[in-house]
Amino acid sequence: MTKSFRTLDEVNVKGKRVLLRVDLNVPMEGGRVTDATRLERVAPTITEISDKGGKVILLAHFGRPKGRDPKESLKPVADALSKVIKRPVAFAEDCIGDAAAKAVAALKDGDILCLENTRFHKEEEKNDAGFVTELAKLGDIWVNDAFSAAHRAHASTEGLGHKLPAYAGRTMQAELDALGKALEAPTKPVIAIIGGAKVSTKIDLLENLVNKVDALVIGGGMANTFLHAQGVAVGKSLAEKDLAPTALRIMEKANAANCAIILPVDAVVANQFAANAPSHAYGLDAIPADGMILDVGPQSIARIHAAIDDAATLVWNGPLGAFELTPFDRGTVVSAKHAAERTKARKLISVAGGGDTVAALNQAGVGGDFSYVSTAGGAFLEWMEGKPLPGVEVLKKG
């Protein structure tokens, strides 16, 4: 897939000022980074450009500041990044103007500089032409390595691609390759597992997927809406009953596209939404009126495993049950482990993404066993919905 995108293989960065857009939006507590995953993801691109003699100038946002706010400064993140890449990372107090220009002018080939939070300027999110011009003065080329922000047409994520020669960084390249193998040019048959609480947040996703995959497993609270639409009494379970017509329309589209919809055939039911609440597995015809479906049942898990066994490619977004509560994480965990085993046996290409999904896979201890796990939330979903991503479109050749 990345053959249609410009990558670092096509540019000599030696002596060049490289504006590198990265995702440094990491969780912080008490001024310390609590999860360095995103820093580790961008490290290879940073060190490669540095090793090849490029001047690395990092652009990133942090949080949602309303103007300049010391609590949203990238300074502590730059310090944490320095430890991850084991190299000094200089810091500039602004991302445009004199402070930025002086810091860039001081760089020698191979040096690394982090500019202050781009969102300290409201013009960043407006993709303001003047702001893009000010950023562009600092670089000779622009490299986008922040797929997670690629669904935003902001100055540093898209605007710069119209001002400077634009290339995909290694993290972006890996993401685009993985996504291409999953849905754009996949090894068939393809199965998608889509879970989560609400159908309303994933209507576009489901409607796009039924035309792309051979089988679609629907789990989580979303499945209850589909079951209700088919006349199943779901008790007090979370269900968007007003979306029954939408669920039926999606099922009709799937039928027309020859995509099998796999819904639960049994469920683990409890009387309260709480960890370790007394629970029991019921067939769909016997769910108590005062019960809540909190996970898929054992027969449903067997069906999901069989569907995974039949597939060559798996795309996963969202948990199958209330995975944050034991024992209602079981369906998600055992299915994730099954997919991981198939992947390790080289019988499955598995791609997963979305915040809850990453957490669920890590909880199952298999995050590292999938072919690719995307740390991007919104961008991953919009890509799965078939929407063009501005920060990716601007990297295309021709």
mmCIF file of C-alpha atoms in Angstrom:
data_model
loop_
_atom_site.group_PDB
_atom_site.id
_atom_site.type_symbol
_atom_site.label_atom_id
_atom_site.label_comp_id
_atom_site.label_asym_id
_atom_site.label_seq_id
_atom_site.Cartn_x
_atom_site.Cartn_y
_atom_site.Cartn_z
ATOM 1 C CA MET A 1 0.000 0.000 0.000
ATOM 2 C CA THR A 2 2.813 2.463 0.841
ATOM 3 C CA LYS A 3 4.114 2.145 -2.727
ATOM 4 C CA SER A 4 1.681 4.976 -3.546
ATOM 5 C CA PHE A 5 3.170 7.139 -0.777
ATOM 6 C CA ARG A 6 6.487 8.935 -0.577
ATOM 7 C CA THR A 7 8.682 7.399 2.144
ATOM 8 C CA LEU A 8 12.107 8.083 3.662
ATOM 9 C CA ASP A 9 13.609 5.688 1.119
ATOM 10 C CA GLU A 10 13.129 8.414 -1.507
ATOM 11 C CA VAL A 11 14.981 11.316 0.123
ATOM 12 C CA ASN A 12 18.532 12.116 1.231
ATOM 13 C CA VAL A 13 18.129 13.840 4.593
ATOM 14 C CA LYS A 14 21.841 14.621 5.180
ATOM 15 C CA GLY A 15 22.244 18.273 6.127
ATOM 16 C CA LYS A 16 18.510 18.884 5.737
ATOM 17 C CA ARG A 17 16.216 20.432 8.351
ATOM 18 C CA VAL A 18 13.568 17.742 8.762
ATOM 19 C CA LEU A 19 10.254 18.853 10.286
ATOM 20 C CA LEU A 20 9.071 15.554 11.763
ATOM 21 C CA ARG A 21 5.432 15.401 12.929
ATOM 22 C CA VAL A 22 5.194 12.821 15.710
ATOM 23 C CA ASP A 23 2.628 11.722 18.298
ATOM 24 C CA LEU A 24 3.935 12.702 21.735
ATOM 25 C CA ASN A 25 0.460 12.870 23.302
ATOM 26 C CA VAL A 26 1.402 10.444 26.094
ATOM 27 C CA PRO A 27 -0.279 9.918 29.486
ATOM 28 C CA MET A 28 1.343 11.964 32.266
ATOM 29 C CA GLU A 29 1.024 11.953 36.022
ATOM 30 C CA GLY A 30 2.857 14.312 38.369
ATOM 31 C CA GLY A 31 5.030 15.565 35.511
ATOM 32 C CA ARG A 32 6.138 12.055 34.554
ATOM 33 C CA VAL A 33 5.268 9.955 31.496
ATOM 34 C CA THR A 34 3.333 6.867 32.687
ATOM 35 C CA ASP A 35 3.258 5.005 29.350
ATOM 36 C CA ALA A 36 6.088 5.467 26.836
ATOM 37 C CA THR A 37 4.538 3.295 24.071
ATOM 38 C CA ARG A 38 4.086 6.207 21.668
ATOM 39 C CA LEU A 39 7.635 7.437 22.305
ATOM 40 C CA GLU A 40 8.973 3.954 21.531
ATOM 41 C CA ARG A 41 6.908 3.865 18.321
ATOM 42 C CA VAL A 42 8.463 7.049 16.904
ATOM 43 C CA ALA A 43 12.025 6.290 18.054
ATOM 44 C CA PRO A 44 13.085 4.407 14.862
ATOM 45 C CA THR A 45 12.170 7.318 12.562
ATOM 46 C CA ILE A 46 13.916 9.866 14.791
ATOM 47 C CA THR A 47 17.122 7.847 15.115
ATOM 48 C CA GLU A 48 17.214 6.926 11.413
ATOM 49 C CA ILE A 49 17.021 10.566 10.296
ATOM 50 C CA SER A 50 19.592 11.533 12.944
ATOM 51 C CA ASP A 51 21.964 8.707 11.920
ATOM 52 C CA LYS A 52 21.717 9.792 8.285
ATOM 53 C CA GLY A 53 22.789 13.329 9.192
ATOM 54 C CA GLY A 54 19.421 15.062 9.133
ATOM 55 C CA LYS A 55 18.561 17.814 11.608
ATOM 56 C CA VAL A 56 15.512 16.405 13.393
ATOM 57 C CA ILE A 57 12.932 19.036 14.391
ATOM 58 C CA LEU A 58 9.988 17.456 16.218
ATOM 59 C CA LEU A 59 6.492 18.896 15.890
ATOM 60 C CA ALA A 60 3.728 17.599 18.164
ATOM 61 C CA HIS A 61 0.674 18.576 20.168
ATOM 62 C CA PHE A 62 -0.062 17.696 23.768
ATOM 63 C CA GLY A 63 -3.508 17.746 25.381
ATOM 64 C CA ARG A 64 -6.133 20.328 24.491
ATOM 65 C CA PRO A 65 -4.702 23.644 25.716
ATOM 66 C CA LYS A 66 -6.585 26.904 25.270
ATOM 67 C CA GLY A 67 -3.541 29.031 24.540
ATOM 68 C CA ARG A 68 -0.156 28.762 26.271
ATOM 69 C CA ASP A 69 -0.361 26.601 29.386
ATOM 70 C CA PRO A 70 2.753 25.389 31.280
ATOM 71 C CA LYS A 71 0.843 22.261 32.378
ATOM 72 C CA GLU A 72 0.566 21.253 28.700
ATOM 73 C CA SER A 73 4.227 21.868 27.837
ATOM 74 C CA LEU A 74 6.121 19.245 25.849
ATOM 75 C CA LYS A 75 9.329 19.868 27.867
ATOM 76 C CA PRO A 76 8.905 16.857 30.225
ATOM 77 C CA VAL A 77 7.899 14.678 27.252
ATOM 78 C CA ALA A 78 11.051 15.717 25.375
ATOM 79 C CA ASP A 79 13.102 14.725 28.452
ATOM 80 C CA ALA A 80 11.358 11.323 28.555
ATOM 81 C CA LEU A 81 11.936 10.864 24.808
ATOM 82 C CA SER A 82 15.645 11.559 25.308
ATOM 83 C CA LYS A 83 15.801 8.602 27.717
ATOM 84 C CA VAL A 84 13.953 6.333 25.246
ATOM 85 C CA ILE A 85 16.230 7.114 22.296
ATOM 86 C CA LYS A 86 19.359 7.494 24.501
ATOM 87 C CA ARG A 87 20.315 10.783 22.810
ATOM 88 C CA PRO A 88 20.038 14.439 23.824
ATOM 89 C CA VAL A 89 16.827 16.195 22.754
ATOM 90 C CA ALA A 90 17.063 19.983 22.777
ATOM 91 C CA PHE A 91 13.911 22.017 23.466
ATOM 92 C CA ALA A 92 12.570 25.296 22.082
ATOM 93 C CA GLU A 93 10.069 27.352 24.078
ATOM 94 C CA ASP A 94 7.874 27.911 21.004
ATOM 95 C CA CYS A 95 7.172 26.212 17.668
ATOM 96 C CA ILE A 96 7.393 29.422 15.566
ATOM 97 C CA GLY A 97 9.107 32.801 15.866
ATOM 98 C CA ASP A 98 12.536 33.777 17.219
ATOM 99 C CA ALA A 99 12.793 31.064 19.901
ATOM 100 C CA ALA A 100 12.168 28.328 17.346
ATOM 101 C CA ALA A 101 14.347 29.921 14.633
ATOM 102 C CA LYS A 102 17.352 30.313 16.983
ATOM 103 C CA ALA A 103 17.044 26.722 18.237
ATOM 104 C CA VAL A 104 16.872 25.387 14.663
ATOM 105 C CA ALA A 105 19.829 27.557 13.558
ATOM 106 C CA ALA A 106 21.941 26.054 16.367
ATOM 107 C CA LEU A 107 21.412 22.474 15.152
ATOM 108 C CA LYS A 108 24.278 20.436 13.740
ATOM 109 C CA ASP A 109 23.708 17.461 11.426
ATOM 110 C CA GLY A 110 22.200 14.589 13.450
ATOM 111 C CA ASP A 111 20.966 16.826 16.289
ATOM 112 C CA ILE A 112 17.425 16.471 17.643
ATOM 113 C CA LEU A 113 15.191 19.344 18.718
ATOM 114 C CA CYS A 114 11.639 19.292 20.082
ATOM 115 C CA LEU A 115 9.528 22.397 19.496
ATOM 116 C CA GLU A 116 6.877 23.451 22.013
ATOM 117 C CA ASN A 117 3.248 22.267 21.757
ATOM 118 C CA THR A 118 1.798 23.313 18.388
ATOM 119 C CA ARG A 119 -1.647 23.702 19.980
ATOM 120 C CA PHE A 120 -0.424 26.649 22.064
ATOM 121 C CA HIS A 121 -1.383 28.490 18.858
ATOM 122 C CA LYS A 122 -5.064 28.355 17.918
ATOM 123 C CA GLU A 123 -3.998 28.628 14.262
ATOM 124 C CA GLU A 124 -2.683 25.025 14.399
ATOM 125 C CA GLU A 125 -6.138 23.427 14.526
ATOM 126 C CA LYS A 126 -7.511 25.955 12.012
ATOM 127 C CA ASN A 127 -4.780 24.953 9.527
ATOM 128 C CA ASP A 128 -4.143 28.687 9.152
ATOM 129 C CA ALA A 129 -2.088 29.476 6.034
ATOM 130 C CA GLY A 130 0.077 32.071 7.808
ATOM 131 C CA PHE A 131 0.874 29.658 10.625
ATOM 132 C CA VAL A 132 1.744 26.910 8.125
ATOM 133 C CA THR A 133 4.145 29.365 6.442
ATOM 134 C CA GLU A 134 5.824 30.173 9.770
ATOM 135 C CA LEU A 135 6.301 26.461 10.526
ATOM 136 C CA ALA A 136 7.574 25.777 7.003
ATOM 137 C CA LYS A 137 10.347 28.411 7.407
ATOM 138 C CA LEU A 138 11.988 26.084 9.927
ATOM 139 C CA GLY A 139 12.373 23.068 7.614
ATOM 140 C CA ASP A 140 13.487 21.828 4.209
ATOM 141 C CA ILE A 141 11.270 18.728 4.171
ATOM 142 C CA TRP A 142 8.272 17.495 6.167
ATOM 143 C CA VAL A 143 7.930 13.926 7.417
ATOM 144 C CA ASN A 144 4.616 12.788 8.899
ATOM 145 C CA ASP A 145 4.968 9.959 11.400
ATOM 146 C CA ALA A 146 1.738 10.605 13.324
ATOM 147 C CA PHE A 147 -0.948 8.345 11.850
ATOM 148 C CA SER A 148 -2.977 8.860 15.040
ATOM 149 C CA ALA A 149 -3.437 12.533 14.084
ATOM 150 C CA ALA A 150 -3.816 11.912 10.329
ATOM 151 C CA HIS A 151 -7.620 12.300 10.439
ATOM 152 C CA ARG A 152 -7.138 15.957 11.416
ATOM 153 C CA ALA A 153 -6.428 18.582 8.750
ATOM 154 C CA HIS A 154 -4.274 20.739 11.049
ATOM 155 C CA ALA A 155 -1.263 22.878 10.141
ATOM 156 C CA SER A 156 1.379 20.413 11.344
ATOM 157 C CA THR A 157 -0.512 17.247 10.290
ATOM 158 C CA GLU A 158 -1.623 18.280 6.793
ATOM 159 C CA GLY A 159 -0.913 21.915 5.897
ATOM 160 C CA LEU A 160 2.865 21.484 5.784
ATOM 161 C CA GLY A 161 2.454 18.782 3.136
ATOM 162 C CA HIS A 162 1.406 21.489 0.680
ATOM 163 C CA LYS A 163 4.392 23.725 1.512
ATOM 164 C CA LEU A 164 7.324 21.308 1.733
ATOM 165 C CA PRO A 165 8.349 18.005 0.104
ATOM 166 C CA ALA A 166 6.335 15.451 2.132
ATOM 167 C CA TYR A 167 7.220 11.893 3.189
ATOM 168 C CA ALA A 168 5.816 9.170 5.448
ATOM 169 C CA GLY A 169 7.922 8.274 8.487
ATOM 170 C CA ARG A 170 8.597 4.656 9.409
ATOM 171 C CA THR A 171 5.728 4.414 11.924
ATOM 172 C CA MET A 172 3.292 5.868 9.396
ATOM 173 C CA GLN A 173 4.693 3.529 6.723
ATOM 174 C CA ALA A 174 4.248 0.471 8.979
ATOM 175 C CA GLU A 175 0.682 1.532 9.821
ATOM 176 C CA LEU A 176 -0.269 2.043 6.165
ATOM 177 C CA ASP A 177 1.308 -1.286 5.185
ATOM 178 C CA ALA A 178 -0.564 -3.127 7.959
ATOM 179 C CA LEU A 179 -3.881 -1.473 7.127
ATOM 180 C CA GLY A 180 -3.441 -2.177 3.433
ATOM 181 C CA LYS A 181 -2.899 -5.867 4.177
ATOM 182 C CA ALA A 182 -5.979 -5.890 6.403
ATOM 183 C CA LEU A 183 -8.679 -4.339 4.231
ATOM 184 C CA GLU A 184 -7.408 -2.804 0.977
ATOM 185 C CA ALA A 185 -5.576 -5.785 -0.492
ATOM 186 C CA PRO A 186 -6.161 -8.540 2.062
ATOM 187 C CA THR A 187 -5.532 -12.257 1.943
ATOM 188 C CA LYS A 188 -9.055 -13.708 1.966
ATOM 189 C CA PRO A 189 -11.214 -14.795 3.693
ATOM 190 C CA VAL A 190 -11.365 -11.690 5.900
ATOM 191 C CA ILE A 191 -13.167 -11.548 9.250
ATOM 192 C CA ALA A 192 -13.839 -8.441 11.339
ATOM 193 C CA ILE A 193 -14.592 -8.532 15.065
ATOM 194 C CA ILE A 194 -16.368 -5.343 16.087
ATOM 195 C CA GLY A 195 -17.377 -4.806 19.698
ATOM 196 C CA GLY A 196 -18.028 -1.960 22.067
ATOM 197 C CA ALA A 197 -21.020 -0.447 23.762
ATOM 198 C CA LYS A 198 -22.960 1.417 21.088
ATOM 199 C CA VAL A 199 -24.034 0.844 17.496
ATOM 200 C CA SER A 200 -24.557 4.610 17.136
ATOM 201 C CA THR A 201 -20.797 5.268 17.216
ATOM 202 C CA LYS A 202 -20.007 2.605 14.618
ATOM 203 C CA ILE A 203 -22.799 2.769 11.991
ATOM 204 C CA ASP A 204 -20.420 4.070 9.255
ATOM 205 C CA LEU A 205 -17.867 1.443 10.239
ATOM 206 C CA LEU A 206 -20.314 -1.473 10.016
ATOM 207 C CA GLU A 207 -21.786 -0.262 6.727
ATOM 208 C CA ASN A 208 -18.310 -0.028 5.184
ATOM 209 C CA LEU A 209 -17.139 -3.385 6.529
ATOM 210 C CA VAL A 210 -20.030 -5.494 5.228
ATOM 211 C CA ASN A 211 -18.771 -4.697 1.728
ATOM 212 C CA LYS A 212 -15.148 -5.524 2.576
ATOM 213 C CA VAL A 213 -15.185 -8.658 4.756
ATOM 214 C CA ASP A 214 -16.481 -12.199 4.450
ATOM 215 C CA ALA A 215 -17.710 -12.443 8.035
ATOM 216 C CA LEU A 216 -18.505 -9.837 10.683
ATOM 217 C CA VAL A 217 -18.589 -10.780 14.372
ATOM 218 C CA ILE A 218 -20.599 -8.268 16.415
ATOM 219 C CA GLY A 219 -20.104 -8.271 20.187
ATOM 220 C CA GLY A 220 -20.395 -6.081 23.261
ATOM 221 C CA GLY A 221 -23.425 -3.907 23.924
ATOM 222 C CA MET A 222 -23.749 -3.414 20.158
ATOM 223 C CA ALA A 223 -24.768 -7.049 19.752
ATOM 224 C CA ASN A 224 -27.721 -6.502 22.110
ATOM 225 C CA THR A 225 -29.130 -3.887 19.734
ATOM 226 C CA PHE A 226 -28.949 -6.376 16.857
ATOM 227 C CA LEU A 227 -30.504 -9.141 18.994
ATOM 228 C CA HIS A 228 -33.326 -6.810 20.059
ATOM 229 C CA ALA A 229 -33.930 -5.920 16.398
ATOM 230 C CA GLN A 230 -34.435 -9.626 15.719
ATOM 231 C CA GLY A 231 -36.999 -9.949 18.506
ATOM 232 C CA VAL A 232 -34.739 -11.373 21.234
ATOM 233 C CA ALA A 233 -35.719 -10.235 24.744
ATOM 234 C CA VAL A 234 -32.485 -8.770 26.159
ATOM 235 C CA GLY A 235 -33.781 -7.948 29.664
ATOM 236 C CA LYS A 236 -32.065 -4.922 31.215
ATOM 237 C CA SER A 237 -29.043 -5.178 28.939
ATOM 238 C CA LEU A 238 -27.512 -2.100 27.360
ATOM 239 C CA ALA A 239 -29.219 -1.771 23.957
ATOM 240 C CA GLU A 240 -30.058 1.143 21.672
ATOM 241 C CA LYS A 241 -33.569 -0.063 20.931
ATOM 242 C CA ASP A 242 -34.366 2.966 18.752
ATOM 243 C CA LEU A 243 -31.621 1.796 16.374
ATOM 244 C CA ALA A 244 -33.350 -1.513 15.602
ATOM 245 C CA PRO A 245 -34.192 -0.337 12.033
ATOM 246 C CA THR A 246 -30.517 0.621 11.522
ATOM 247 C CA ALA A 247 -29.381 -2.812 12.715
ATOM 248 C CA LEU A 248 -31.802 -4.520 10.336
ATOM 249 C CA ARG A 249 -30.619 -2.312 7.452
ATOM 250 C CA ILE A 250 -26.983 -3.271 8.150
ATOM 251 C CA MET A 251 -27.981 -6.958 8.192
ATOM 252 C CA GLU A 252 -29.769 -6.557 4.845
ATOM 253 C CA LYS A 253 -26.681 -4.889 3.356
ATOM 254 C CA ALA A 254 -24.507 -7.712 4.678
ATOM 255 C CA ASN A 255 -26.800 -10.295 3.154
ATOM 256 C CA ALA A 256 -26.697 -8.519 -0.220
ATOM 257 C CA ALA A 257 -22.870 -8.362 -0.021
ATOM 258 C CA ASN A 258 -22.585 -12.041 0.937
ATOM 259 C CA CYS A 259 -21.073 -11.119 4.311
ATOM 260 C CA ALA A 260 -22.014 -13.449 7.192
ATOM 261 C CA ILE A 261 -23.071 -11.627 10.370
ATOM 262 C CA ILE A 262 -22.101 -13.597 13.477
ATOM 263 C CA LEU A 263 -24.104 -12.617 16.562
ATOM 264 C CA PRO A 264 -24.053 -14.245 20.008
ATOM 265 C CA VAL A 265 -26.111 -17.441 20.387
ATOM 266 C CA ASP A 266 -25.803 -17.427 24.173
ATOM 267 C CA ALA A 267 -24.777 -14.907 26.807
ATOM 268 C CA VAL A 268 -23.316 -14.522 30.290
ATOM 269 C CA VAL A 269 -25.924 -12.658 32.330
ATOM 270 C CA ALA A 270 -25.756 -10.937 35.733
ATOM 271 C CA ASN A 271 -28.191 -8.830 37.761
ATOM 272 C CA GLN A 272 -25.763 -5.979 38.285
ATOM 273 C CA PHE A 273 -22.964 -4.256 36.388
ATOM 274 C CA ALA A 274 -20.167 -5.056 38.824
ATOM 275 C CA ALA A 275 -16.995 -7.126 38.941
ATOM 276 C CA ASN A 276 -17.570 -10.696 40.122
ATOM 277 C CA ALA A 277 -21.359 -10.227 40.225
ATOM 278 C CA PRO A 278 -23.088 -13.653 40.332
ATOM 279 C CA SER A 279 -23.620 -14.696 36.710
ATOM 280 C CA HIS A 280 -24.906 -17.522 34.573
ATOM 281 C CA ALA A 281 -24.790 -18.474 30.898
ATOM 282 C CA TYR A 282 -28.196 -18.534 29.184
ATOM 283 C CA GLY A 283 -29.447 -19.341 25.699
ATOM 284 C CA LEU A 284 -30.972 -16.329 23.941
ATOM 285 C CA ASP A 285 -34.480 -17.663 24.481
ATOM 286 C CA ALA A 286 -34.069 -17.716 28.273
ATOM 287 C CA ILE A 287 -32.514 -14.391 29.291
ATOM 288 C CA PRO A 288 -34.144 -13.250 32.570
ATOM 289 C CA ALA A 289 -36.202 -10.058 32.377
ATOM 290 C CA ASP A 290 -34.121 -8.495 35.178
ATOM 291 C CA GLY A 291 -30.785 -9.718 33.782
ATOM 292 C CA MET A 292 -27.989 -7.882 31.981
ATOM 293 C CA ILE A 293 -25.912 -9.440 29.193
ATOM 294 C CA LEU A 294 -22.286 -8.710 30.149
ATOM 295 C CA ASP A 295 -20.360 -11.152 27.948
ATOM 296 C CA VAL A 296 -20.696 -13.688 25.150
ATOM 297 C CA GLY A 297 -21.441 -17.242 26.304
ATOM 298 C CA PRO A 298 -19.384 -20.425 25.715
ATOM 299 C CA GLN A 299 -21.250 -21.459 22.543
ATOM 300 C CA SER A 300 -20.725 -17.994 21.092
ATOM 301 C CA ILE A 301 -17.007 -18.159 21.906
ATOM 302 C CA ALA A 302 -16.798 -21.520 20.077
ATOM 303 C CA ARG A 303 -18.462 -19.926 17.016
ATOM 304 C CA ILE A 304 -16.040 -16.966 17.104
ATOM 305 C CA HIS A 305 -13.065 -19.324 17.331
ATOM 306 C CA ALA A 306 -14.390 -21.302 14.362
ATOM 307 C CA ALA A 307 -14.777 -18.072 12.367
ATOM 308 C CA ILE A 308 -11.177 -17.076 13.236
ATOM 309 C CA ASP A 309 -10.001 -20.548 12.154
ATOM 310 C CA ASP A 310 -11.698 -20.079 8.775
ATOM 311 C CA ALA A 311 -10.092 -16.659 8.187
ATOM 312 C CA ALA A 312 -6.773 -15.639 6.656
ATOM 313 C CA THR A 313 -7.068 -12.013 7.803
ATOM 314 C CA LEU A 314 -8.618 -10.562 10.988
ATOM 315 C CA VAL A 315 -9.438 -6.934 11.759
ATOM 316 C CA TRP A 316 -10.445 -6.277 15.386
ATOM 317 C CA ASN A 317 -11.956 -3.187 17.001
ATOM 318 C CA GLY A 318 -13.733 -3.256 20.356
ATOM 319 C CA PRO A 319 -14.256 -5.792 23.177
ATOM 320 C CA LEU A 320 -16.838 -8.604 23.090
ATOM 321 C CA GLY A 321 -18.177 -7.936 26.589
ATOM 322 C CA ALA A 322 -17.694 -5.761 29.687
ATOM 323 C CA PHE A 323 -13.965 -6.541 29.568
ATOM 324 C CA GLU A 324 -13.134 -4.050 32.340
ATOM 325 C CA LEU A 325 -15.001 -6.277 34.832
ATOM 326 C CA THR A 326 -13.934 -9.819 35.786
ATOM 327 C CA PRO A 327 -15.132 -12.394 34.843
ATOM 328 C CA PHE A 328 -16.915 -10.604 31.980
ATOM 329 C CA ASP A 329 -13.611 -10.150 30.159
ATOM 330 C CA ARG A 330 -13.460 -13.869 29.376
ATOM 331 C CA GLY A 331 -14.968 -13.791 25.867
ATOM 332 C CA THR A 332 -12.603 -11.021 24.768
ATOM 333 C CA VAL A 333 -9.526 -12.551 26.411
ATOM 334 C CA VAL A 334 -9.923 -16.141 25.177
ATOM 335 C CA SER A 335 -10.824 -15.002 21.646
ATOM 336 C CA ALA A 336 -7.808 -12.655 21.576
ATOM 337 C CA LYS A 337 -5.564 -15.506 22.738
ATOM 338 C CA HIS A 338 -7.016 -17.777 20.047
ATOM 339 C CA ALA A 339 -6.332 -15.155 17.353
ATOM 340 C CA ALA A 340 -2.805 -14.688 18.721
ATOM 341 C CA GLU A 341 -2.107 -18.440 18.529
ATOM 342 C CA ARG A 342 -3.277 -18.545 14.900
ATOM 343 C CA THR A 343 -1.085 -15.520 14.145
ATOM 344 C CA LYS A 344 1.990 -17.101 15.767
ATOM 345 C CA ALA A 345 1.336 -20.258 13.734
ATOM 346 C CA ARG A 346 1.427 -18.046 10.592
ATOM 347 C CA LYS A 347 -2.136 -18.962 9.721
ATOM 348 C CA LEU A 348 -3.600 -15.486 10.290
ATOM 349 C CA ILE A 349 -2.783 -11.836 9.615
ATOM 350 C CA SER A 350 -4.257 -9.970 12.592
ATOM 351 C CA VAL A 351 -4.651 -6.197 12.807
ATOM 352 C CA ALA A 352 -6.260 -4.477 15.789
ATOM 353 C CA GLY A 353 -6.784 -0.876 16.855
ATOM 354 C CA GLY A 354 -8.667 1.525 19.094
ATOM 355 C CA GLY A 355 -8.068 2.435 22.739
ATOM 356 C CA ASP A 356 -10.306 -0.180 24.381
ATOM 357 C CA THR A 357 -9.055 -2.809 21.958
ATOM 358 C CA VAL A 358 -5.395 -2.183 22.768
ATOM 359 C CA ALA A 359 -6.210 -2.306 26.497
ATOM 360 C CA ALA A 360 -8.142 -5.568 26.062
ATOM 361 C CA LEU A 361 -5.338 -7.226 24.075
ATOM 362 C CA ASN A 362 -2.774 -6.137 26.644
ATOM 363 C CA GLN A 363 -5.034 -7.482 29.397
ATOM 364 C CA ALA A 364 -5.054 -10.803 27.542
ATOM 365 C CA GLY A 365 -1.250 -10.584 27.332
ATOM 366 C CA VAL A 366 -1.246 -10.885 23.537
ATOM 367 C CA GLY A 367 -0.744 -7.302 22.340
ATOM 368 C CA GLY A 368 2.687 -8.248 21.013
ATOM 369 C CA ASP A 369 1.438 -11.388 19.258
ATOM 370 C CA PHE A 370 -0.906 -9.744 16.736
ATOM 371 C CA SER A 371 0.547 -8.877 13.316
ATOM 372 C CA TYR A 372 -0.078 -5.192 13.995
ATOM 373 C CA VAL A 373 -1.706 -3.220 16.801
ATOM 374 C CA SER A 374 -2.538 0.400 15.996
ATOM 375 C CA THR A 375 -2.288 2.883 18.863
ATOM 376 C CA ALA A 376 -4.383 5.341 16.835
ATOM 377 C CA GLY A 377 -7.986 5.707 17.995
ATOM 378 C CA GLY A 378 -10.005 8.096 15.836
ATOM 379 C CA ALA A 379 -7.748 7.779 12.790
ATOM 380 C CA PHE A 380 -7.941 3.972 12.875
ATOM 381 C CA LEU A 381 -11.753 4.087 13.077
ATOM 382 C CA GLU A 382 -12.096 6.659 10.282
ATOM 383 C CA TRP A 383 -9.799 4.579 8.084
ATOM 384 C CA MET A 384 -11.944 1.486 8.801
ATOM 385 C CA GLU A 385 -15.005 3.546 7.882
ATOM 386 C CA GLY A 386 -13.453 4.096 4.456
ATOM 387 C CA LYS A 387 -12.930 7.835 4.938
ATOM 388 C CA PRO A 388 -9.890 9.573 3.393
ATOM 389 C CA LEU A 389 -7.446 10.831 6.052
ATOM 390 C CA PRO A 390 -6.061 14.327 5.276
ATOM 391 C CA GLY A 391 -2.624 13.615 6.794
ATOM 392 C CA VAL A 392 -2.298 10.500 4.599
ATOM 393 C CA GLU A 393 -3.790 11.914 1.383
ATOM 394 C CA VAL A 394 -1.148 14.663 1.323
ATOM 395 C CA LEU A 395 1.626 12.008 1.231
ATOM 396 C CA LYS A 396 0.361 10.359 -1.931
ATOM 397 C CA LYS A 397 2.459 10.427 -5.080
ATOM 398 C CA GLY A 398 1.346 12.376 -8.120
#
